[in-house]
Amino acid sequence: MTASTAGTRLAIDASDLVKTYKGGVQAVRGVNLRIPAGTVFGLLGPNGAGKSTLVRMLTTLSAPTGGSASVAGFDIVRQQKQVRRAIGCVAQNSGVDVQATGRENLLLQGRVYGMRGVELNRRADELLLRFGLAEVGNRFVKTYSGGMKRKLDVALGLMHSPQVLFLDEPTTGLDPEARSEMWEQIRELAWDQGLTILLTTHYLEEADQLARNLAIVDQGRIVVEGTPDELKAQLNGDAVSLELAAGSDADTAKSIALEQGGVLSEIGVDGLTLRGRSADGAGAVPALLAALEAADIHVASVTVARPSLDDVYMRYTGRSFNAAEQAAAHAAKEEKK
Amino acid sequence: MSALADTWYMTGRAFRAFLRQPMYVAFTLIQPMIWLLLFGQLFKSVTQLPGFGASNYETYLVPSIVVMSGFFGAGWGGMAILDDLTRGVLDRFLVSPVNRASLILGRLIVQVLSIVIQAIIILLFGAAVGASYHHLVMGVLVLMVATNLLATAIGALSYGLALLVRREESIIAASNFVLMPLQFMSTGFMALVLMPHWMQDITKFNPVNWTLVAGRGALGADPDWGPIFENLGYLAVLMVLCAWVSTRAFRSYQRSM
């Protein structure tokens, strides 16, 4: 079965995908996605934004309520078998069999995809080695650490050499060391192997580090899409923040800043802090400081920050990422009650 | 072709998992012997009741213990599927092109294996404490087939329930609620004629009793093959019905995602 003959350059092509659950919960409300083959695409959004539901539809686990999509050139509804052969999937909650050894997990996975004999064993060994699990390959998975289990998860997803790999929250719950190790692995996969990877994450940093293109998902919709740099560039430059010395008049400082001919925009005052944005923060600061000094307003400290994805998220959803996360966590707790 | 291969691999997986719980294996083998000794001693004197029919209570009891061990084990089968479900193993296989039926069939085949081993041990132990069997080949065969038909039906139902309710507590509650009454409202421990009339009527609709009529009848001195095959037929129909319900539950699980 060679799905590569499908000839399409789009690994994932979704139009107007909708998922409405029984009871009317609209998890995904019309998503369009065009992901070129061989790239890493990040879906960024807080828990409950609809990322996992989207992945479930694209991996044939869940039937869409509306719209259509193809993965590796195959329709996710009419050509499920072909889609399943072409994709690897690492779900949000680990799918390893803890009663079996790491090696047994890999062998069974390969067999399910029709691999046999020498090819099967060689591939299992190769993946154990690649993910640093060669020494523990014959140990039961229940003795593995969280990081090791997660690596085995990714190895399982790669066992049959898929064309498209879905990574649903690959580093959630990992400690920082295991996380950066996982990032390294994902980078290698994308660069050496030309795999298409759809990565969902609720870590801004992760999307920034790994994804060539990304889409921000909020409440079942894609609110903005682009490269991390494009998205940041759409914000009006660097965030500049001036902490004034005690006893200074912040409003006077604000009017002085306004007189500087637009080097600083979106100027706001918060107590003794003056905030604004500048296309070139580092360049704007010296002149601004000189003007303030001339008016006898002293500055205690200055910070210039490059725009982050958090700022992007804030701009397009109207709330900070952390607030969205907390709201989602709260909603989940309420549901449990 | 791939359906057969998938079933073989899934059976292998379930069988390894079964063997790797030595405590569980030990209990499934030892517990029936304890039942046999316990009930054998407790109810020994019922054979003296006028109309009981059998003179040796162990001979009467051995088929009951075989059936009881089989279908009680099956009633808890849903727990294993639930474990796969909560751990994400089930979804991992559902994303793959694996044959869907093999996911259930593999477990049911291991259940058949464990019931056969269990039954052999009970029959041997029963013989050691004084039970006697006639028509050894045909009798044992019918008892095994009947027990496995019942256990497969109950097992399929239990899997279906696990996929629908997805809570351990519900499976435990349902099993406790159903298994014990079914066992006691059968001729497992007491002869039919000595039961209250309303309960005698219930036994006609009790699959556990169908299994006992077939299995105990075939092991007895003078088997009446008519009712034996009739009851095997009921069990086969029940099994098909339960398998259908289980597939429906599977589909409903997939739709709910």
Coordinates of C-alpha atoms in Angstrom, one line a residue, chain A:
Chain A
M1 CA 0.0 0.0 0.0
T2 CA 1.7 3.2 -1.1
A3 CA -0.4 6.2 -0.3
S4 CA 2.4 8.4 -1.6
T5 CA 1.1 7.8 -5.1
A6 CA -1.8 10.1 -4.2
G7 CA 0.4 12.8 -5.6
T8 CA -0.9 15.7 -3.5
R9 CA 1.4 18.2 -1.9
L10 CA -1.0 18.9 0.8
A11 CA -0.7 16.4 3.7
I12 CA -3.8 17.7 5.4
D13 CA -6.6 19.6 3.6
A14 CA -9.7 20.3 5.7
S15 CA -12.6 22.5 4.8
D16 CA -15.3 23.6 7.1
L17 CA -14.9 20.8 9.6
V18 CA -17.6 20.8 12.2
K19 CA -18.1 18.5 15.2
T20 CA -21.2 18.9 17.3
Y21 CA -21.7 16.4 20.1
K22 CA -25.0 15.0 21.4
G23 CA -26.6 17.7 23.5
G24 CA -25.4 20.4 21.2
V25 CA -21.9 21.0 22.4
Q26 CA -20.0 22.5 19.4
A27 CA -16.5 21.4 19.9
V28 CA -15.3 22.4 16.4
R29 CA -17.2 25.1 14.5
G30 CA -15.9 25.2 10.9
V31 CA -12.2 24.7 10.6
N32 CA -10.2 25.1 7.4
L33 CA -6.6 23.8 7.3
R34 CA -4.1 23.4 4.5
I35 CA -0.9 21.8 5.7
P36 CA 1.8 21.2 3.1
A37 CA 3.6 17.9 3.2
G38 CA 6.9 17.8 5.1
T39 CA 6.2 20.6 7.5
V40 CA 5.5 20.9 11.2
F41 CA 2.2 22.6 11.9
G42 CA 1.2 23.7 15.4
L43 CA -2.3 24.0 16.7
L44 CA -2.1 26.2 19.7
G45 CA -4.9 26.8 22.1
P46 CA -6.0 26.3 25.7
N47 CA -7.5 23.0 27.0
G48 CA -11.0 22.6 25.7
A49 CA -10.4 24.8 22.5
G50 CA -11.3 21.8 20.3
K51 CA -7.8 20.8 19.3
S52 CA -8.1 17.2 20.3
T53 CA -11.6 16.9 18.7
L54 CA -10.1 18.1 15.5
V55 CA -7.3 15.5 15.7
R56 CA -9.8 12.8 16.5
M57 CA -11.7 13.6 13.3
L58 CA -8.6 13.8 11.1
T59 CA -7.4 10.4 12.5
T60 CA -10.8 8.7 11.8
L61 CA -11.6 8.2 15.4
S62 CA -14.5 10.5 15.3
A63 CA -16.9 11.2 12.5
P64 CA -17.3 14.9 11.5
T65 CA -20.8 16.4 11.8
G66 CA -20.1 18.6 8.8
G67 CA -17.4 19.6 6.3
S68 CA -14.8 17.4 4.7
A69 CA -11.1 16.7 5.0
S70 CA -8.4 14.6 3.4
V71 CA -5.2 13.3 5.0
A72 CA -2.3 12.2 2.8
G73 CA -4.7 12.5 -0.1
F74 CA -7.4 10.2 1.3
D75 CA -10.9 11.3 2.4
I76 CA -11.3 10.8 6.2
V77 CA -14.8 9.5 5.9
R78 CA -14.8 7.5 2.6
Q79 CA -11.2 6.2 2.7
Q80 CA -10.7 5.5 6.4
K81 CA -8.6 2.4 5.8
Q82 CA -6.1 4.3 3.6
V83 CA -6.0 7.2 6.0
R84 CA -5.3 4.8 8.9
R85 CA -2.3 3.2 7.0
A86 CA -0.9 6.6 6.1
I87 CA -0.9 8.2 9.6
G88 CA 0.7 7.7 12.9
C89 CA -1.0 9.0 16.0
V90 CA 0.3 9.9 19.5
A91 CA -2.8 10.6 21.5
Q92 CA -3.0 13.0 24.5
N93 CA -3.3 10.2 27.0
S94 CA -0.6 7.6 26.6
G95 CA -1.8 4.5 24.7
V96 CA 1.0 2.1 25.8
D97 CA 0.1 -1.3 27.2
V98 CA 1.8 -1.3 30.6
Q99 CA 1.4 -5.0 31.1
A100 CA 3.7 -5.6 28.2
T101 CA 7.4 -4.8 27.5
G102 CA 8.4 -1.8 25.4
R103 CA 9.5 -4.2 22.7
E104 CA 6.3 -6.2 22.7
N105 CA 4.3 -3.0 22.4
L106 CA 6.3 -2.1 19.3
L107 CA 6.1 -5.6 17.7
L108 CA 2.3 -5.8 18.2
Q109 CA 1.9 -2.3 16.7
G110 CA 4.0 -3.3 13.7
R111 CA 2.0 -6.5 13.2
V112 CA -1.3 -4.6 13.3
Y113 CA 0.0 -2.6 10.3
G114 CA 1.0 -5.8 8.5
M115 CA 4.8 -5.8 9.2
R116 CA 6.4 -9.2 9.7
G117 CA 9.7 -11.0 10.3
V118 CA 13.1 -9.3 9.9
E119 CA 11.6 -5.9 8.8
L120 CA 9.4 -5.9 12.0
N121 CA 12.3 -6.7 14.4
R122 CA 14.7 -4.3 12.7
R123 CA 12.3 -1.4 12.9
A124 CA 11.5 -2.1 16.6
D125 CA 15.2 -2.2 17.4
E126 CA 15.8 1.0 15.4
L127 CA 13.1 2.9 17.2
L128 CA 14.2 1.6 20.7
L129 CA 17.7 2.9 19.9
R130 CA 16.5 6.2 18.5
F131 CA 14.5 7.0 21.6
G132 CA 17.1 5.8 24.0
L133 CA 15.0 2.9 25.2
A134 CA 17.3 0.1 23.9
E135 CA 18.3 -0.9 27.4
V136 CA 14.8 -1.0 28.9
G137 CA 13.2 -2.5 25.8
N138 CA 12.6 -5.8 27.5
R139 CA 11.3 -4.4 30.7
F140 CA 7.6 -4.0 31.5
V141 CA 6.3 -0.6 30.6
K142 CA 4.8 -0.2 34.1
T143 CA 8.4 0.2 35.4
Y144 CA 9.0 3.2 32.9
S145 CA 9.1 6.8 34.0
G146 CA 6.6 9.3 32.5
G147 CA 9.2 10.5 30.0
M148 CA 10.1 7.0 28.9
K149 CA 6.5 6.1 28.4
R150 CA 5.9 9.2 26.3
K151 CA 8.9 8.3 24.1
L152 CA 7.5 4.9 23.6
D153 CA 4.2 6.5 22.6
V154 CA 6.0 8.4 19.9
A155 CA 7.9 5.4 18.8
L156 CA 4.6 3.4 18.5
G157 CA 3.2 6.2 16.3
L158 CA 6.3 5.9 14.0
M159 CA 6.5 2.1 13.9
H160 CA 5.0 1.7 10.4
S161 CA 6.8 4.8 9.0
P162 CA 3.7 6.9 8.5
Q163 CA 3.6 9.9 6.2
V164 CA 1.7 12.1 8.6
L165 CA 2.2 12.1 12.3
F166 CA -0.3 13.5 14.8
L167 CA 1.2 14.6 18.1
D168 CA -1.5 15.5 20.5
E169 CA 0.0 17.4 23.5
P170 CA 3.3 15.4 23.3
T171 CA 4.9 17.0 26.3
T172 CA 2.0 17.6 28.7
G173 CA 2.9 16.3 32.1
L174 CA 6.6 16.0 31.4
D175 CA 9.3 17.6 33.5
P176 CA 11.4 20.3 31.8
E177 CA 14.3 18.0 31.1
A178 CA 12.1 15.3 29.5
R179 CA 10.3 18.1 27.6
S180 CA 13.4 19.5 26.0
E181 CA 14.5 16.0 25.1
M182 CA 11.2 15.4 23.4
W183 CA 11.5 18.7 21.5
E184 CA 14.9 17.6 20.2
Q185 CA 13.4 14.3 19.0
I186 CA 10.5 16.0 17.2
R187 CA 12.9 18.5 15.5
E188 CA 15.0 15.6 14.2
L189 CA 11.9 13.8 12.9
A190 CA 10.8 16.8 10.9
W191 CA 14.2 17.6 9.6
D192 CA 15.8 14.3 8.8
Q193 CA 12.7 12.4 7.8
G194 CA 10.6 14.8 5.9
L195 CA 7.6 13.8 7.9
T196 CA 4.5 16.0 8.1
I197 CA 3.7 16.6 11.8
L198 CA 0.5 18.1 13.2
L199 CA 1.3 19.1 16.7
T200 CA -1.2 20.3 19.2
T201 CA -0.1 22.0 22.3
H202 CA -1.1 24.4 24.9
Y203 CA 2.4 25.5 25.5
L204 CA 3.2 28.8 23.7
E205 CA 6.9 28.1 23.9
E206 CA 6.5 24.6 22.3
A207 CA 4.6 26.0 19.3
D208 CA 7.2 28.7 19.0
Q209 CA 10.1 26.2 19.1
L210 CA 8.8 23.5 16.9
A211 CA 6.2 24.7 14.4
R212 CA 7.0 26.3 11.1
N213 CA 3.4 27.3 10.8
L214 CA 0.8 27.6 13.4
A215 CA -2.8 28.3 14.0
I216 CA -4.4 29.6 17.2
V217 CA -7.5 27.8 18.1
D218 CA -10.1 29.3 20.4
Q219 CA -13.6 28.0 21.1
G220 CA -13.7 25.6 18.2
R221 CA -12.4 28.1 15.6
I222 CA -9.1 29.0 14.1
V223 CA -8.7 32.7 15.0
V224 CA -5.4 33.3 13.2
E225 CA -2.8 31.4 11.2
G226 CA 0.8 32.1 10.1
T227 CA 4.4 31.5 11.0
P228 CA 5.3 32.4 14.6
D229 CA 7.3 35.4 13.3
E230 CA 4.5 36.6 11.1
L231 CA 2.1 36.4 13.9
K232 CA 4.4 38.4 16.2
A233 CA 5.1 40.9 13.6
Q234 CA 1.4 41.7 13.3
L235 CA 1.6 43.1 16.8
N236 CA 2.9 46.7 16.8
G237 CA 6.4 45.8 17.7
D238 CA 8.2 45.5 21.0
A239 CA 6.6 46.1 24.3
V240 CA 8.4 49.0 26.1
S241 CA 7.9 49.5 29.8
L242 CA 9.4 52.4 31.9
E243 CA 9.3 52.3 35.6
L244 CA 9.4 55.9 36.9
A245 CA 11.3 57.0 40.0
A246 CA 9.2 57.5 43.1
G247 CA 7.4 60.9 43.1
S248 CA 7.4 61.3 39.4
D249 CA 4.3 62.6 37.5
A250 CA 3.3 59.7 35.2
D251 CA 0.8 61.8 33.2
T252 CA 3.5 64.4 32.4
A253 CA 5.7 61.5 31.3
K254 CA 2.9 60.3 29.1
S255 CA 2.5 63.6 27.3
I256 CA 6.3 63.8 26.8
A257 CA 6.2 60.4 25.3
L258 CA 3.4 61.4 23.0
E259 CA 5.4 64.4 21.8
Q260 CA 8.1 62.1 20.6
G261 CA 6.5 61.8 17.2
G262 CA 5.2 58.3 17.3
V263 CA 8.2 56.3 18.4
L264 CA 6.0 54.9 21.1
S265 CA 2.3 54.0 20.4
E266 CA -0.5 52.5 22.4
I267 CA 0.8 54.4 25.4
G268 CA -0.7 53.6 28.8
V269 CA -0.1 54.5 32.4
D270 CA -0.4 52.2 35.3
G271 CA 0.7 53.8 38.6
L272 CA 4.3 54.7 38.1
T273 CA 4.7 52.5 35.0
L274 CA 4.5 53.8 31.5
R275 CA 3.8 51.2 28.8
G276 CA 3.8 51.4 25.1
R277 CA 4.8 49.6 21.9
S278 CA 7.5 50.5 19.4
A279 CA 8.5 49.1 16.0
D280 CA 12.1 49.3 17.3
G281 CA 12.1 49.3 21.0
A282 CA 15.9 49.4 21.5
G283 CA 16.2 52.4 19.2
A284 CA 13.3 54.3 20.7
V285 CA 14.4 54.1 24.3
P286 CA 17.5 56.5 24.4
A287 CA 15.7 59.5 22.8
L288 CA 12.7 58.9 25.1
L289 CA 15.0 58.7 28.2
A290 CA 16.7 61.9 27.2
A291 CA 13.4 63.8 26.8
L292 CA 12.2 62.6 30.1
E293 CA 15.5 63.5 31.8
A294 CA 15.2 67.0 30.3
A295 CA 11.8 67.4 32.0
D296 CA 13.4 66.2 35.2
I297 CA 11.5 62.9 35.3
H298 CA 13.8 60.1 36.4
V299 CA 13.4 56.5 35.2
A300 CA 14.2 53.7 37.6
S301 CA 14.2 50.9 35.1
V302 CA 13.5 50.1 31.5
T303 CA 12.4 46.8 29.9
V304 CA 12.1 46.1 26.2
A305 CA 10.4 42.8 25.3
R306 CA 10.0 41.1 22.0
P307 CA 6.4 40.3 21.3
S308 CA 5.6 36.8 22.4
L309 CA 2.9 34.3 21.3
D310 CA 1.2 35.2 24.5
D311 CA 0.7 38.7 23.2
V312 CA -0.6 37.2 19.9
Y313 CA -3.0 35.1 21.7
M314 CA -4.2 38.0 23.8
R315 CA -4.7 40.1 20.7
Y316 CA -6.8 37.6 18.8
T317 CA -8.9 36.1 21.6
G318 CA -9.1 39.1 23.9
R319 CA -7.9 37.2 26.9
S320 CA -4.5 36.1 28.2
F321 CA -3.5 32.5 27.6
N322 CA -3.3 31.8 31.4
A323 CA -6.7 33.2 32.0
A324 CA -8.1 30.9 29.2
E325 CA -6.3 27.9 30.7
Q326 CA -7.7 28.6 34.2
A327 CA -11.2 29.1 32.8
A328 CA -10.9 25.7 31.0
A329 CA -9.6 24.0 34.2
H330 CA -12.5 25.6 36.2
A331 CA -15.1 24.4 33.7
A332 CA -13.7 20.9 33.8
K333 CA -13.9 20.9 37.6
E334 CA -17.5 22.1 37.5
E335 CA -18.3 19.3 35.0
K336 CA -16.9 16.7 37.3
K337 CA -19.2 17.8 40.1

